[in-house]
Every structure is written in structure tokens, then in C-alpha cells.
Tab-separated table of C-alpha atoms in Angstrom:
chain	number	residue	atom	x	y	z
A	735	MET	CA	85.073	99.348	92.807
A	736	ARG	CA	86.039	101.990	95.273
A	737	LEU	CA	89.023	104.499	95.370
A	738	ARG	CA	90.252	106.458	98.073
A	739	VAL	CA	93.104	109.007	98.539
A	740	THR	CA	93.869	109.126	102.047
A	741	ALA	CA	96.305	112.265	102.397
A	742	VAL	CA	98.015	113.957	105.422
A	743	GLY	CA	96.439	117.639	106.292
A	744	ARG	CA	94.232	120.069	105.127
A	745	LEU	CA	93.971	120.908	101.304
A	746	ALA	CA	94.967	124.753	100.964
A	747	ARG	CA	91.885	126.569	99.956
A	748	HIS	CA	92.543	127.907	96.899
A	749	LEU	CA	92.586	124.135	95.897
A	750	GLU	CA	89.097	123.184	97.648
A	751	GLN	CA	87.139	123.780	94.614
A	752	ALA	CA	88.897	121.632	92.368
A	753	GLN	CA	88.828	118.674	94.406
A	754	SER	CA	84.998	119.204	95.405
A	755	TYR	CA	84.983	118.900	91.604
A	756	TYR	CA	86.630	115.691	91.072
A	757	LEU	CA	84.850	114.694	94.143
A	758	ARG	CA	80.824	115.244	92.824
A	759	ARG	CA	82.466	114.060	89.197
A	760	LEU	CA	83.378	110.560	90.781
A	761	PRO	CA	81.269	108.727	93.310
A	762	PHE	CA	83.575	106.028	93.498
A	763	LEU	CA	86.370	108.131	94.977
A	764	GLU	CA	86.358	109.149	98.502
A	765	LEU	CA	89.066	111.485	100.130
A	766	VAL	CA	89.994	110.931	103.642
A	767	GLU	CA	92.585	113.410	105.578
A	768	VAL	CA	94.796	112.525	108.355
A	769	LYS	CA	96.573	115.044	110.662
A	770	LYS	CA	99.955	116.057	110.343
A	771	GLY	CA	102.258	114.314	112.612
A	772	ARG	CA	105.750	114.579	114.145
A	773	GLY	CA	107.684	113.350	111.091
A	774	VAL	CA	106.840	110.954	108.529
A	775	GLU	CA	106.884	108.065	110.053
A	776	GLU	CA	103.932	109.095	112.934
A	777	GLU	CA	101.867	109.949	109.548
A	778	GLY	CA	103.396	107.028	107.841
A	779	ARG	CA	101.484	105.261	110.428
A	780	ARG	CA	98.238	107.241	110.165
A	781	LEU	CA	98.277	106.703	106.353
A	782	LEU	CA	98.795	103.298	106.483
A	783	LYS	CA	96.031	102.640	109.550
A	784	SER	CA	93.034	104.172	106.991
A	785	ALA	CA	94.588	102.426	104.023
A	786	LYS	CA	92.352	99.706	102.590
A	787	GLY	CA	92.493	97.283	99.863
A	788	PHE	CA	95.079	97.495	97.441
A	789	VAL	CA	97.735	100.321	98.500
A	790	VAL	CA	99.528	102.510	96.427
A	791	ALA	CA	101.923	105.190	97.617
A	792	LEU	CA	102.271	107.749	95.505
A	793	ASP	CA	106.108	108.907	95.336
A	794	VAL	CA	108.526	110.932	93.408
A	795	ALA	CA	110.871	107.837	92.711
A	796	GLY	CA	107.962	105.463	92.259
A	797	THR	CA	106.984	103.456	89.185
A	798	LEU	CA	105.776	105.853	86.524
A	799	LEU	CA	102.721	104.554	84.606
A	800	ASP	CA	100.880	105.757	81.352
A	801	SER	CA	97.544	106.620	81.765
A	802	ARG	CA	95.973	102.997	80.686
A	803	ALA	CA	98.239	100.889	82.712
A	804	PHE	CA	97.375	103.540	85.914
A	805	ALA	CA	93.650	103.078	84.713
A	806	GLU	CA	94.094	99.619	84.948
A	807	LEU	CA	95.906	98.985	88.301
A	808	ALA	CA	93.653	101.354	89.849
A	809	PHE	CA	90.610	99.376	88.851
A	810	ARG	CA	91.437	95.603	88.628
A	811	HIS	CA	91.109	95.939	92.698
A	812	PRO	CA	87.337	96.122	94.394
A	813	PHE	CA	88.855	98.699	96.427
A	814	THR	CA	92.358	100.574	96.141
A	815	THR	CA	93.818	103.432	98.373
A	816	PHE	CA	96.356	105.947	97.139
A	817	LEU	CA	98.579	107.253	99.990
A	818	VAL	CA	99.774	111.319	99.648
A	819	GLY	CA	101.865	112.261	101.682
A	820	SER	CA	102.746	115.805	103.469
A	821	ALA	CA	105.634	118.265	102.140
A	822	ASP	CA	108.340	116.006	103.757
A	823	GLY	CA	107.106	112.847	101.370
A	824	LEU	CA	106.289	109.168	102.664
A	825	SER	CA	108.082	107.092	105.410
A	826	GLU	CA	110.228	104.059	104.018
A	827	GLU	CA	107.626	102.130	106.280
A	828	VAL	CA	104.436	103.422	104.070
A	829	LYS	CA	106.241	102.949	100.667
A	830	ARG	CA	107.133	98.890	101.901
A	831	LYS	CA	104.263	98.233	103.190
A	832	SER	CA	102.497	99.481	100.573
A	833	ASN	CA	101.328	97.232	97.228
A	834	ALA	CA	102.754	99.258	94.994
A	835	VAL	CA	104.518	102.294	94.848
A	836	LEU	CA	104.018	104.838	92.076
A	837	SER	CA	105.086	108.148	90.392
A	838	LEU	CA	102.260	110.513	89.035
A	839	SER	CA	105.382	112.231	86.827
A	840	ARG	CA	108.760	113.022	86.839
A	841	LEU	CA	107.818	116.287	87.742
A	842	THR	CA	107.399	116.995	91.549
A	843	PHE	CA	104.566	118.242	92.736
A	844	GLN	CA	103.622	120.076	95.536
A	845	HIS	CA	101.599	117.968	97.996
A	846	ASP	CA	98.196	119.955	97.738
A	847	ILE	CA	98.380	119.170	93.814
A	848	ALA	CA	99.326	115.817	93.663
A	849	ARG	CA	95.598	115.399	95.713
A	850	VAL	CA	93.471	117.063	93.133
A	851	VAL	CA	95.684	115.003	90.514
């Protein structure tokens, strides 16, 4: 079982230590960063190109799951990719082509914080 987080852009420097900590602790987790684009459509194409396996778009309007249901969904598949957009969010194409659209919380997280979560 493998998990991939594919995110737009670089992580803010002050959060790099937290990200590194979790990448070390979770050997089945990998991070892929795609370049920012001229808009969410271009970024969306880059995100989808990197996606593999069961694809989950993370969006504030997505379905809320509790921790158990989230883990069951993530680990049910041999490979799951989580897509994290930029500050402008995800394109409709990304949400439409993903196997699931989930929300991490009813709170809106800055996209950098969502990557670490």
C-alpha cells in the first residue's frame, strides 16, 4: 500500500520541518510537488498527470469523514493519491475526474497546512 500527496507549489519554509517529520515516520507516503500554473485549470492538468491509483481531491466542499472512515478509504486501495491545490483551490475538472472529493475539516485550511495534515 502506498500513499501519495501531490500538491501545487513549494511548501512554506516554516512548515518544512513538520512535513519532513511525517515523511520520515510514514515510509509508505510520498510527496510530489507540481509547478504553479497560470490558473487552476493548468495546475489541475499537472495534478492529474501525477495522479496514480485511487485519486482523492481535497476540497473544502468535499465529503467529511471521521478518522476511521478516512483511513479505511485511504488504505483500501494499493495506491491512493491525494490532490492538494494552490491557494486558489482545485479546478472543476480535477474534482470531476477524481474518484472521491473529501474535506479535511469544516474549517478552511491554508493550502500549506492542508499538505501537512
